[in-house]
PDB file of C-alpha atoms in Angstrom:
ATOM      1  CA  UNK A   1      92.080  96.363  30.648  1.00  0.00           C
ATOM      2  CA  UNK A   2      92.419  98.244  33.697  1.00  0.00           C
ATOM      3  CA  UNK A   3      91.860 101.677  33.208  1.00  0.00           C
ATOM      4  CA  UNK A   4      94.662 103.745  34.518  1.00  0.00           C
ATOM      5  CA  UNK A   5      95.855 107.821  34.576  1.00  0.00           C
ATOM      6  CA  UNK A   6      99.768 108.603  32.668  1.00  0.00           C
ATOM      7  CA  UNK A   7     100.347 109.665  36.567  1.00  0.00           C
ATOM      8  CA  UNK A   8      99.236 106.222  37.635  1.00  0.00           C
ATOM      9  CA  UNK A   9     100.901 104.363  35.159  1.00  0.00           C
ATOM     10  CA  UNK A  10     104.737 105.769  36.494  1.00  0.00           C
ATOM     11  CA  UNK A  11     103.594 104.771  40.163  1.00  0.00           C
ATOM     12  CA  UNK A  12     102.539 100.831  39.250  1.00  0.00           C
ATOM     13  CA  UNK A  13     105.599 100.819  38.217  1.00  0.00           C
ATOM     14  CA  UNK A  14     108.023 102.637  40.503  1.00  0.00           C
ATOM     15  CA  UNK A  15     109.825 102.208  43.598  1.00  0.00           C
ATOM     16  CA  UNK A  16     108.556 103.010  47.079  1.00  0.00           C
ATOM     17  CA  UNK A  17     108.461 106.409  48.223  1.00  0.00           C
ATOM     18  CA  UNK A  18     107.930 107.207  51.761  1.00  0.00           C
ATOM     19  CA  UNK A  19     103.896 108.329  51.888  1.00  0.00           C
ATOM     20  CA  UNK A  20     101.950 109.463  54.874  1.00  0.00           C
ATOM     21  CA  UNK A  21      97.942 110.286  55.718  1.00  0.00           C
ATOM     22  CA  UNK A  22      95.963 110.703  58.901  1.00  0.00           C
ATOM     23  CA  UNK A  23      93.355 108.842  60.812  1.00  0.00           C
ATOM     24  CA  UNK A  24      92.046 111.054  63.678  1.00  0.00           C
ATOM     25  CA  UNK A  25      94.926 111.383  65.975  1.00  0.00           C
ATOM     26  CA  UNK A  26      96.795 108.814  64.050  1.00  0.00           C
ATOM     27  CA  UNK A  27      99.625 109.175  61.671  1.00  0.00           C
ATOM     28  CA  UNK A  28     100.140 106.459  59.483  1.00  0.00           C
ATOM     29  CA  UNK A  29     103.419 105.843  57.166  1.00  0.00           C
ATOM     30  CA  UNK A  30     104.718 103.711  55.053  1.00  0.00           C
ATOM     31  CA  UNK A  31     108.572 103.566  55.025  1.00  0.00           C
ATOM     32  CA  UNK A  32     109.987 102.193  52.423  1.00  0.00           C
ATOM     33  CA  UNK A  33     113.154  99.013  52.681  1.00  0.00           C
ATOM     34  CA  UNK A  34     113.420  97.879  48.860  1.00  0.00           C
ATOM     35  CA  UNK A  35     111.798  96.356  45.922  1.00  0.00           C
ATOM     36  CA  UNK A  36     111.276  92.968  44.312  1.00  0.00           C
ATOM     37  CA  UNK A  37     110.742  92.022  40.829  1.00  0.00           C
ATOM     38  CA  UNK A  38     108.269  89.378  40.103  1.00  0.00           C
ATOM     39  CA  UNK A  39     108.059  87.207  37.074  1.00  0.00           C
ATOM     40  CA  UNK A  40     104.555  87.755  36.553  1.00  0.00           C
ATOM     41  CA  UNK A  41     103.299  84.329  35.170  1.00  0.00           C
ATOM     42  CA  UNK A  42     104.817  82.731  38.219  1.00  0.00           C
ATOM     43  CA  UNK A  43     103.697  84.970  40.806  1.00  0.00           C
ATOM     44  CA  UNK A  44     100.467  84.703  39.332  1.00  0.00           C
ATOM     45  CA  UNK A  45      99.838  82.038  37.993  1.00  0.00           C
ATOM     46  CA  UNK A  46      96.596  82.110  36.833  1.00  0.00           C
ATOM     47  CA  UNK A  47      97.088  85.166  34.308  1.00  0.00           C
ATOM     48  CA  UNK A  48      98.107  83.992  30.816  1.00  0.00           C
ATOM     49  CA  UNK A  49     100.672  86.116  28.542  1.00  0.00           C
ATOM     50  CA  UNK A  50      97.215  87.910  26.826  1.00  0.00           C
ATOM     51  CA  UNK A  51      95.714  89.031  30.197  1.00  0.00           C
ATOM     52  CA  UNK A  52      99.340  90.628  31.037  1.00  0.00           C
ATOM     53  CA  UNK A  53      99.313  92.143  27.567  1.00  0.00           C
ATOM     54  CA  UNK A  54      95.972  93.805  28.216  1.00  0.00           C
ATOM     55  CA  UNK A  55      97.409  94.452  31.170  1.00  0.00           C
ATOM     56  CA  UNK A  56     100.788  96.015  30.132  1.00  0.00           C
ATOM     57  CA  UNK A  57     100.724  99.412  32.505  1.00  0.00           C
ATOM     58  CA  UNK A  58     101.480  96.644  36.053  1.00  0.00           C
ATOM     59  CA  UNK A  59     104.911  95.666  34.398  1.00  0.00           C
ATOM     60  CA  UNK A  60     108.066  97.474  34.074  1.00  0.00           C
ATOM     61  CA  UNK A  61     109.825  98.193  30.660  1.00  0.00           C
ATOM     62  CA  UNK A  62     111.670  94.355  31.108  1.00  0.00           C
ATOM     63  CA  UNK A  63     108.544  92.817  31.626  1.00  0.00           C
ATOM     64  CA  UNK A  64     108.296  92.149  35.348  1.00  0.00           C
ATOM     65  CA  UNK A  65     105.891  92.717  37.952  1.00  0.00           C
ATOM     66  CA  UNK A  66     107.761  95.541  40.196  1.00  0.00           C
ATOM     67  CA  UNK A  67     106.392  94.529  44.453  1.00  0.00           C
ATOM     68  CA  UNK A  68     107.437  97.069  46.793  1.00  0.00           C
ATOM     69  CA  UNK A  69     108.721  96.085  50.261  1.00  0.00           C
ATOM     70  CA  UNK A  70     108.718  97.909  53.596  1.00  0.00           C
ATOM     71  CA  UNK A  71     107.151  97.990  56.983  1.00  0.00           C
ATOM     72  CA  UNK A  72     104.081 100.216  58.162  1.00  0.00           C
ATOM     73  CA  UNK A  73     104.563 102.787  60.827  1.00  0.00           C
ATOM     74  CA  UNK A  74     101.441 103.709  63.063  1.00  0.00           C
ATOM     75  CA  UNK A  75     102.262 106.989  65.551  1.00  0.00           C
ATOM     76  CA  UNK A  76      99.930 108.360  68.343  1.00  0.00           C
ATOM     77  CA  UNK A  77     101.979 110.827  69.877  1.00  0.00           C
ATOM     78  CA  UNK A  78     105.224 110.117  71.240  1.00  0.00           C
ATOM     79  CA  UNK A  79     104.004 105.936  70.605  1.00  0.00           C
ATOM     80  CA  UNK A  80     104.828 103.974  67.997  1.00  0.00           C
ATOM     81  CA  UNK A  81     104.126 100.515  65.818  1.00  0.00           C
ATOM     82  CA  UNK A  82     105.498  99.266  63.363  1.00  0.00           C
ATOM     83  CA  UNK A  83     103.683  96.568  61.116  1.00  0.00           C
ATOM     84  CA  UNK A  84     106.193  94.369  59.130  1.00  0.00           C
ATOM     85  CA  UNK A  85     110.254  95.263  59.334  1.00  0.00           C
ATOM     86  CA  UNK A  86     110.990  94.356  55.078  1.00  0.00           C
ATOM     87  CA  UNK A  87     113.505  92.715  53.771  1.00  0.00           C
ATOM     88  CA  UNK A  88     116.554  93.691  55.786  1.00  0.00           C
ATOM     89  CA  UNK A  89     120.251  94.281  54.117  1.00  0.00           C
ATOM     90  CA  UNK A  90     120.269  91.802  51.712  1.00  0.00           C
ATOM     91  CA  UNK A  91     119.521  91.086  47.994  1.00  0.00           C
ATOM     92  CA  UNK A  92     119.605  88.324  45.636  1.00  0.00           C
ATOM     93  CA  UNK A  93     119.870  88.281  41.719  1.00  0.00           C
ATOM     94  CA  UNK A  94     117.974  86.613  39.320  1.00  0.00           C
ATOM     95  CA  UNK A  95     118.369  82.745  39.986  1.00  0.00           C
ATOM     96  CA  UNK A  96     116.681  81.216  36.196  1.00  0.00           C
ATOM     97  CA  UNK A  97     115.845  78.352  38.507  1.00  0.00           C
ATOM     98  CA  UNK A  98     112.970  80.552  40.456  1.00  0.00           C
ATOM     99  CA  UNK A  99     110.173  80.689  39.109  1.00  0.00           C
ATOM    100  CA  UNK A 100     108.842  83.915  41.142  1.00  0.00           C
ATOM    101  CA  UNK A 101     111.720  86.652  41.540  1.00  0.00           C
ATOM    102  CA  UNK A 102     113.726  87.943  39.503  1.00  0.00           C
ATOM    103  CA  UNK A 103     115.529  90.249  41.922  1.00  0.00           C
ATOM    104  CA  UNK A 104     115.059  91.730  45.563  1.00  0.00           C
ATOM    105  CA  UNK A 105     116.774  93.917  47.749  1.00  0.00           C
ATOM    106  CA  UNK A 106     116.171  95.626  51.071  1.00  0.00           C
ATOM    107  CA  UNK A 107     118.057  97.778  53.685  1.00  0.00           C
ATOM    108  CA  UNK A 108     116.536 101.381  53.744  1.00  0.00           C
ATOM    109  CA  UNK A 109     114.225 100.965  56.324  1.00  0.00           C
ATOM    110  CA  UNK A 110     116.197 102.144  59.391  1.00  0.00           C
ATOM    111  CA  UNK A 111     117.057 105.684  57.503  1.00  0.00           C
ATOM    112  CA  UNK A 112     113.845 106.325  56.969  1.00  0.00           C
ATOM    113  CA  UNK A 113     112.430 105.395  60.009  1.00  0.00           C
ATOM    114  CA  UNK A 114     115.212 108.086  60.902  1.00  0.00           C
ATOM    115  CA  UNK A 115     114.554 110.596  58.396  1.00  0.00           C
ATOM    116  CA  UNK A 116     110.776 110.771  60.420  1.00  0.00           C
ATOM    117  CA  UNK A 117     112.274 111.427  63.433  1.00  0.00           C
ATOM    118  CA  UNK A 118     112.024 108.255  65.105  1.00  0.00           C
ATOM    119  CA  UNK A 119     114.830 105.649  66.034  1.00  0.00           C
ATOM    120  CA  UNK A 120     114.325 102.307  66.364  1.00  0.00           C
ATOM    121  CA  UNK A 121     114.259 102.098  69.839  1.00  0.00           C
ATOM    122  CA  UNK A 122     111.399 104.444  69.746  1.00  0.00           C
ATOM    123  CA  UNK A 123     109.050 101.450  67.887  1.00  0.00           C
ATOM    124  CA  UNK A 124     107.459 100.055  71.420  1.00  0.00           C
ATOM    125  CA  UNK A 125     106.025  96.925  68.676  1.00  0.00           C
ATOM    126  CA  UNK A 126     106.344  95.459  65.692  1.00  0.00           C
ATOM    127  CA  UNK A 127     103.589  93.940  64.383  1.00  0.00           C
ATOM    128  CA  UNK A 128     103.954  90.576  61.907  1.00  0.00           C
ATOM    129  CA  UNK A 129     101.610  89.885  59.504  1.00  0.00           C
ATOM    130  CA  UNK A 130     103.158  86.775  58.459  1.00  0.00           C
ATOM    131  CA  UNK A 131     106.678  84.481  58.412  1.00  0.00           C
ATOM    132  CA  UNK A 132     107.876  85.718  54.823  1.00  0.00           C
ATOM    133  CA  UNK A 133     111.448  87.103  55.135  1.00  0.00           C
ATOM    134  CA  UNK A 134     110.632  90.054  52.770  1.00  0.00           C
ATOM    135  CA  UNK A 135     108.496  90.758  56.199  1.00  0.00           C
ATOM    136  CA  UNK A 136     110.844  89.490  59.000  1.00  0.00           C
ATOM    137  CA  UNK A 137     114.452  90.963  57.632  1.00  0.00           C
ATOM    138  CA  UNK A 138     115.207  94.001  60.553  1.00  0.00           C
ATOM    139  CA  UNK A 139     113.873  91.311  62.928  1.00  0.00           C
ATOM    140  CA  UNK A 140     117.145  89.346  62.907  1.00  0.00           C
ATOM    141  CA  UNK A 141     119.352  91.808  60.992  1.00  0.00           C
ATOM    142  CA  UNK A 142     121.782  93.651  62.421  1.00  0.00           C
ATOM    143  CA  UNK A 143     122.994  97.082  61.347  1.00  0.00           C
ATOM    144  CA  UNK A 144     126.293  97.637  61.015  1.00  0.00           C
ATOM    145  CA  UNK A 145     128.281  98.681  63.965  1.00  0.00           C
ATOM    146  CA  UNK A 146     125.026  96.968  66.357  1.00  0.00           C
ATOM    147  CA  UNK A 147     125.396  93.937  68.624  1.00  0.00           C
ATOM    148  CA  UNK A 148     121.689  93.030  68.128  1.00  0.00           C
ATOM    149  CA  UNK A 149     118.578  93.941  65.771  1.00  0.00           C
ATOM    150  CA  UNK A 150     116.952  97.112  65.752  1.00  0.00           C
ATOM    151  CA  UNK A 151     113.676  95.726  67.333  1.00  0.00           C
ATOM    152  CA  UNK A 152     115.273  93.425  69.666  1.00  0.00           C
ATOM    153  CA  UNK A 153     113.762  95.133  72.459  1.00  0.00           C
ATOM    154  CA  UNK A 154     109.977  95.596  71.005  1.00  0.00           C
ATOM    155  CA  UNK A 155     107.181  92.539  71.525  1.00  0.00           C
ATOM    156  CA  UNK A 156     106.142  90.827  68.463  1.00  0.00           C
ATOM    157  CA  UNK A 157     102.784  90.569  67.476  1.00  0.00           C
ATOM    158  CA  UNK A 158     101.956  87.217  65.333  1.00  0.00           C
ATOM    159  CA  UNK A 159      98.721  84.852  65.167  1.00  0.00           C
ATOM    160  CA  UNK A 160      99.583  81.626  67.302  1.00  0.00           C
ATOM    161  CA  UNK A 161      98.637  79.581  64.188  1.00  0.00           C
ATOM    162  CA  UNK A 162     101.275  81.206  62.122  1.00  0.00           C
ATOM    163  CA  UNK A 163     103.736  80.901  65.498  1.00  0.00           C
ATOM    164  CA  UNK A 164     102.941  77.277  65.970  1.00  0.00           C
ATOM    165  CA  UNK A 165     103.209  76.180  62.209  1.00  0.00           C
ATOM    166  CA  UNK A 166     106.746  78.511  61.530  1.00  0.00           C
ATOM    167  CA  UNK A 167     108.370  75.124  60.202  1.00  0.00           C
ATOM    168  CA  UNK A 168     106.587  75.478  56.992  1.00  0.00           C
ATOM    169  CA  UNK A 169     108.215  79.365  56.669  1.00  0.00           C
ATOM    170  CA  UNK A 170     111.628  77.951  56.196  1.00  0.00           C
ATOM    171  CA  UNK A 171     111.055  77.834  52.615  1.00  0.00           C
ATOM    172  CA  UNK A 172     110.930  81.429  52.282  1.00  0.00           C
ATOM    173  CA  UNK A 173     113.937  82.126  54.240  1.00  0.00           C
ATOM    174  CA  UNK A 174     112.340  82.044  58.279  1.00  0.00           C
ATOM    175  CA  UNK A 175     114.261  79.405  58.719  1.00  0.00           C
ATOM    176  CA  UNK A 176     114.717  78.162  62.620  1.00  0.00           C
ATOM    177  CA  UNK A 177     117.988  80.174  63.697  1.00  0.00           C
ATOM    178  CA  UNK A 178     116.492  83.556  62.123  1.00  0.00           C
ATOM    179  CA  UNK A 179     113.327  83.260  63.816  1.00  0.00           C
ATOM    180  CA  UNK A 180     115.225  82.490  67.122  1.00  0.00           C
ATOM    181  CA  UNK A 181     116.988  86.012  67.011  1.00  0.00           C
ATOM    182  CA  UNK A 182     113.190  87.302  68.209  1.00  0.00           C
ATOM    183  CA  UNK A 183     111.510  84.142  69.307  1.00  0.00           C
ATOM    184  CA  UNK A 184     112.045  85.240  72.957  1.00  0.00           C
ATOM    185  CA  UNK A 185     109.891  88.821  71.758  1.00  0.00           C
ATOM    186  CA  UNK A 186     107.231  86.907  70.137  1.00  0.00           C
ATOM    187  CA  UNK A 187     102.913  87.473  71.587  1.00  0.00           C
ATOM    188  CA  UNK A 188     100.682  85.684  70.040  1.00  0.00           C
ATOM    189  CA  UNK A 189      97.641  87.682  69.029  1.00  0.00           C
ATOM    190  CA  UNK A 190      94.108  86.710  69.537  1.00  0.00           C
ATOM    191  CA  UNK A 191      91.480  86.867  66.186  1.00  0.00           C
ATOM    192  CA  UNK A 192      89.994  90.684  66.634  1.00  0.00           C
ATOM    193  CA  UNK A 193      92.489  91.716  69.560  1.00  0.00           C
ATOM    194  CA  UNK A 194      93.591  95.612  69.928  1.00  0.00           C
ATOM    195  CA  UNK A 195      97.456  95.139  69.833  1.00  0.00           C
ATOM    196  CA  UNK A 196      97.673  99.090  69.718  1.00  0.00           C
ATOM    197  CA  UNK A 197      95.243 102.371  70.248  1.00  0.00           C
ATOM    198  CA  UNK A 198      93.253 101.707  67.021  1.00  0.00           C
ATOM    199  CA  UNK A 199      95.270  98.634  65.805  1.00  0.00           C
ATOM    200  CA  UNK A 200      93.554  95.493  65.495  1.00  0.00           C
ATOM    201  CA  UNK A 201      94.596  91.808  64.320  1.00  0.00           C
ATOM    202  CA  UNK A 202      92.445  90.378  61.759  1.00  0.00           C
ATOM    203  CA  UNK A 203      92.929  86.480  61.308  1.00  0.00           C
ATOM    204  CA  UNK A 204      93.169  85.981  57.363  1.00  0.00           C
ATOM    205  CA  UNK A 205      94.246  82.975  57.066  1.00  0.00           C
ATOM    206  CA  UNK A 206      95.343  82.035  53.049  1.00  0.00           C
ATOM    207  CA  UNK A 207      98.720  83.233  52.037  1.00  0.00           C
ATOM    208  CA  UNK A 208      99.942  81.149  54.930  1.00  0.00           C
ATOM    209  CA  UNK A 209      98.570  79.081  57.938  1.00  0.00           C
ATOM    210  CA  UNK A 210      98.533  82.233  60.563  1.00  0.00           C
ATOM    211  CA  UNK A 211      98.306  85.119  57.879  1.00  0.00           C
ATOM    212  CA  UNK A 212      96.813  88.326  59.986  1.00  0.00           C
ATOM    213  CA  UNK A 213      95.898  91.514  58.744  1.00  0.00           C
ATOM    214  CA  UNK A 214      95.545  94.896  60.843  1.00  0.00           C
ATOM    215  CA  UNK A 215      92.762  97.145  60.833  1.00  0.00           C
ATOM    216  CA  UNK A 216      93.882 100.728  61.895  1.00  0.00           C
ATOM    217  CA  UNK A 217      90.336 102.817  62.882  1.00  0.00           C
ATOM    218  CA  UNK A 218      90.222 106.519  63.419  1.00  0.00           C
ATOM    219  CA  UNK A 219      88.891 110.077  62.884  1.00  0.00           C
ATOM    220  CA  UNK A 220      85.548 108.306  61.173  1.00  0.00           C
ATOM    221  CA  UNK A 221      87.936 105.988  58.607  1.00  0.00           C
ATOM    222  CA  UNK A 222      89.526 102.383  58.735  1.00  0.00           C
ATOM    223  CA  UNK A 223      92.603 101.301  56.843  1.00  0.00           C
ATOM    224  CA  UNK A 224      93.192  97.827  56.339  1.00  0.00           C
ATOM    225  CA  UNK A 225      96.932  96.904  56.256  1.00  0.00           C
ATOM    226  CA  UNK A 226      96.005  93.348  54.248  1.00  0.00           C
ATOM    227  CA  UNK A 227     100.093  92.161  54.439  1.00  0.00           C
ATOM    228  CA  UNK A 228     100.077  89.533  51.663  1.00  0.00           C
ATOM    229  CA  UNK A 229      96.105  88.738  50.857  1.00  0.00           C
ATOM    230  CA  UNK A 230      97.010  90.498  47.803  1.00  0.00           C
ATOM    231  CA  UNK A 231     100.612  91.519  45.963  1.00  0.00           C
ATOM    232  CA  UNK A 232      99.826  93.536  43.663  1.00  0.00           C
ATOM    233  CA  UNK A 233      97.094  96.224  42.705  1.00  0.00           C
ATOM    234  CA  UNK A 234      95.737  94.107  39.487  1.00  0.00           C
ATOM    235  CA  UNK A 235      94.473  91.679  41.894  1.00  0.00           C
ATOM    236  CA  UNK A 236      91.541  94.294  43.388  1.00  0.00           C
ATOM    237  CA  UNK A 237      90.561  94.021  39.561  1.00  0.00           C
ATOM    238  CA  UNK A 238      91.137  90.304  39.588  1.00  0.00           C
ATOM    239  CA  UNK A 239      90.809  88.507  43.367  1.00  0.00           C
ATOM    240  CA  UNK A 240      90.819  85.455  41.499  1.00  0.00           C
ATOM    241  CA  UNK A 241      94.349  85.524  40.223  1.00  0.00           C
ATOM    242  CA  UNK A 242      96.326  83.706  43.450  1.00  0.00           C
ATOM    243  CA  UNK A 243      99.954  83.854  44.158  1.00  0.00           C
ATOM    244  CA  UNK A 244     102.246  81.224  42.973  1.00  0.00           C
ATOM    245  CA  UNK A 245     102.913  80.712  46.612  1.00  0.00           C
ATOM    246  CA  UNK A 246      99.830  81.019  48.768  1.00  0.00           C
ATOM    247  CA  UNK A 247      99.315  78.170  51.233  1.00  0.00           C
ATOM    248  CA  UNK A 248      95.877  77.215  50.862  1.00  0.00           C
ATOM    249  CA  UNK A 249      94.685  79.387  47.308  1.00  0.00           C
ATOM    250  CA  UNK A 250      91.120  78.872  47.544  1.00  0.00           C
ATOM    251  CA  UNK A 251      90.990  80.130  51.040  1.00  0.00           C
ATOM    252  CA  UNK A 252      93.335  83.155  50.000  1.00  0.00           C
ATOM    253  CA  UNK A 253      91.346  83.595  46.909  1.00  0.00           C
ATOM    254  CA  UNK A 254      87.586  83.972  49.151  1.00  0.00           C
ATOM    255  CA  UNK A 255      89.521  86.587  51.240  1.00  0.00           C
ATOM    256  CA  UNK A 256      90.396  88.242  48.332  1.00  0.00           C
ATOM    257  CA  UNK A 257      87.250  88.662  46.830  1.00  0.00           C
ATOM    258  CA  UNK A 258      85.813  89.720  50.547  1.00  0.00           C
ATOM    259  CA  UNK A 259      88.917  92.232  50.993  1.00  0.00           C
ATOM    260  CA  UNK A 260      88.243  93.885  47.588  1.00  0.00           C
ATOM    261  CA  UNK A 261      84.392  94.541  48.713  1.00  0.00           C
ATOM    262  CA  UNK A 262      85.658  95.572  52.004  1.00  0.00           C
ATOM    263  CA  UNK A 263      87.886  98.535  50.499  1.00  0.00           C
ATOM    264  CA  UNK A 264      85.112  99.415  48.229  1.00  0.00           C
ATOM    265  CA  UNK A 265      83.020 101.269  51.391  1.00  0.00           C
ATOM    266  CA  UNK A 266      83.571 105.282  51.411  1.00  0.00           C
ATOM    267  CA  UNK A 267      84.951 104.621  54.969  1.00  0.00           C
ATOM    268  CA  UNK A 268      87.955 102.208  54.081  1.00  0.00           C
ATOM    269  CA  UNK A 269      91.408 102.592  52.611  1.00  0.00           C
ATOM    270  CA  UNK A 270      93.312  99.571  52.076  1.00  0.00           C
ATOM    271  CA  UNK A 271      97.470  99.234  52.586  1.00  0.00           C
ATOM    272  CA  UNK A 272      99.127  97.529  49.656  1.00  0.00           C
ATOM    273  CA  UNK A 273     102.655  96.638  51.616  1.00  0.00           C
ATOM    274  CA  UNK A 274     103.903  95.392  48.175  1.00  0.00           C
ATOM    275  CA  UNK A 275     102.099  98.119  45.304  1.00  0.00           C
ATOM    276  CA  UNK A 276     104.674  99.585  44.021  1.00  0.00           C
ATOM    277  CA  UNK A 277     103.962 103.122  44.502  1.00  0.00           C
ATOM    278  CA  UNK A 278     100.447 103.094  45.347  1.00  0.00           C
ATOM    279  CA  UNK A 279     100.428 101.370  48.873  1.00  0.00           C
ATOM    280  CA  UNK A 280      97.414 103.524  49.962  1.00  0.00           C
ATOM    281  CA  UNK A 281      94.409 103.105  48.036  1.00  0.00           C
ATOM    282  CA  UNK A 282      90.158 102.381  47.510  1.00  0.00           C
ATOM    283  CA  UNK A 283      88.490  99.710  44.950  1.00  0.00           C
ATOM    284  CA  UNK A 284      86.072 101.569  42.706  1.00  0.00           C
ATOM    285  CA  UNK A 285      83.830  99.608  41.179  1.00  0.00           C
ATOM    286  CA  UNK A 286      83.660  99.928  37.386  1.00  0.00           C
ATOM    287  CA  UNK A 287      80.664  99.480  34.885  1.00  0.00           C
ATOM    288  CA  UNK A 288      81.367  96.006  34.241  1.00  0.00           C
ATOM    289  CA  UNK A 289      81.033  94.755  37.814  1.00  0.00           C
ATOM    290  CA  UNK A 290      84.907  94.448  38.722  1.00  0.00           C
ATOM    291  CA  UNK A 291      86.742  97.333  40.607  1.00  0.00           C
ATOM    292  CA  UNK A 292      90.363  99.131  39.890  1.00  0.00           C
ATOM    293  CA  UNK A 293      92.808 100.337  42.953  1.00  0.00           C
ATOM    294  CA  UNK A 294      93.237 104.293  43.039  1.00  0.00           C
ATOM    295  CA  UNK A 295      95.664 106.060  45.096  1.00  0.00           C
ATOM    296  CA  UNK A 296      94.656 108.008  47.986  1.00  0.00           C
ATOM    297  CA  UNK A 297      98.538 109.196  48.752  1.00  0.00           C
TER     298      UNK A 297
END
């Protein structure tokens, strides 16, 4: 069982709340857009009903697998990047036919991008880690009363691979008329390039065919903003449990076990984009060889 606190245990399974820390110079937030629910024996396959009752504290009181959703936002000063843009102002309901969500919604973003002071204009980039729309929805929203999406005017950051193969995200909503709304914005990003003052891209490639995470480096520390290498924070205890949808799994499933050992060094804090309400966090290593995710915000 993963050994968790009574605080901890509200948090895994909790919405979002908007949680800050510094790196040197750098402030780094996570702003909140919505939540998903997961049915956890699709999602993960690999767990069977007796791992997620030994494993009862990651689910909510119905039984499901609470992801949160939102967007990353990286400030130096008056400068600003954002890393992901949620799920935008829509939701769905359960469909009995999906095997992965029970629910999502999105659509808070843009107020608290607000609520810290900045507008949307003010994000100079937005940084993709990958073509999911739970990742993409403020790139081709548009707020009400707007003619065209908050981040219409930013560059787009994605890995050409993920660019070039963008057919395959149609599946999870990217289809080819959404992805036009920014296509025009889009850079592709080179495997270790600085895309911002401490911000670089990571090629990671598992979850999908051009999967990139960002490594944010400053004041002595590195957080690693790992997108969708991992969904929730009983996969730092178990990299070997895959998503139901990851591209290639036994590519996603290496980077997983090298991610986990990664945020296990004194220097590194990872960035869970879907955790719940423990985005921030370090593995520990426990006495049986295997590590647990604690919150650092």
């Amino acid at each position: 069982m993963t050994a968790t606190s009574d605080f901890d245990r509200v948090r895994l399974t909790s919405a979002p709340r908007v949680r800050s820390l510094r790196l040197g110079e750098l402030k780094i937030t996570y702003v909140p857009d919505g939540l998903a629910l997961c049915k956890p024996r699709g999602w993960l396959p690999a767990a069977t009903d007796a791992d997620w009752a030994a494993n009862r504290d990651h689910l909510d009181d119905r039984g499901l697998l609470p992801a949160a959703v939102g967007g990353l936002l990286v400030e130096l000063g008056d400068r600003a990047l954002l890393i992901d843009t949620g799920f935008g102002p829509e939701s769905y309901p359960d469909d009995p036919a999906n095997p992965y969500l029970a629910e999502i919604y999105g659509g808070e973003m843009l107020d608290g991008l607000r609520r810290l002071g900045r507008e949307p204009g003010q994000i100079e980039a937005v940084a993709i880690t990958h073509l999911h729309s739970d990742h993409l929805g403020w790139a081709w929203n548009v707020e009400s009363g707007a003619d065209a999406p908050p981040f219409a005017h930013a560059t787009h950051f994605l890995a050409a691979p993920e660019w070039e193969g963008r057919d395959l995200a149609a599946a999870n909503g990217a289809t080819e008329e959404r992805l036009a709304t920014f296509g025009t914005r889009v850079r592709m990003v080179e495997d270790g390039e600085e895309i911002f003052p401490g911000v670089r891209a990571s090629f990671s490639i598992g979850h999908t065919v051009g999967h990139v995470t960002y490594t944010i480096t400053g004041g002595g520390r590195r957080l690693i903003a790992f997108g969708d290498a991992m969904h929730a924070p009983i996969q730092v205890t178990h990299p070997e449990w895959g998503c139901g949808i990851d591209h290639d799994p036994a590519g996603a499933t290496e980077y997983r076990r090298r991610l986990v050992e990664e945020m296990s060094r004194p220097d590194t804090i990872g960035f869970g984009n879907h955790f719940a309400d423990v985005v921030f966090g370090r593995a520990e290593r426990r006495p049986d060889g295997r590590y647990t995710w604690v919150p650092v915000a």
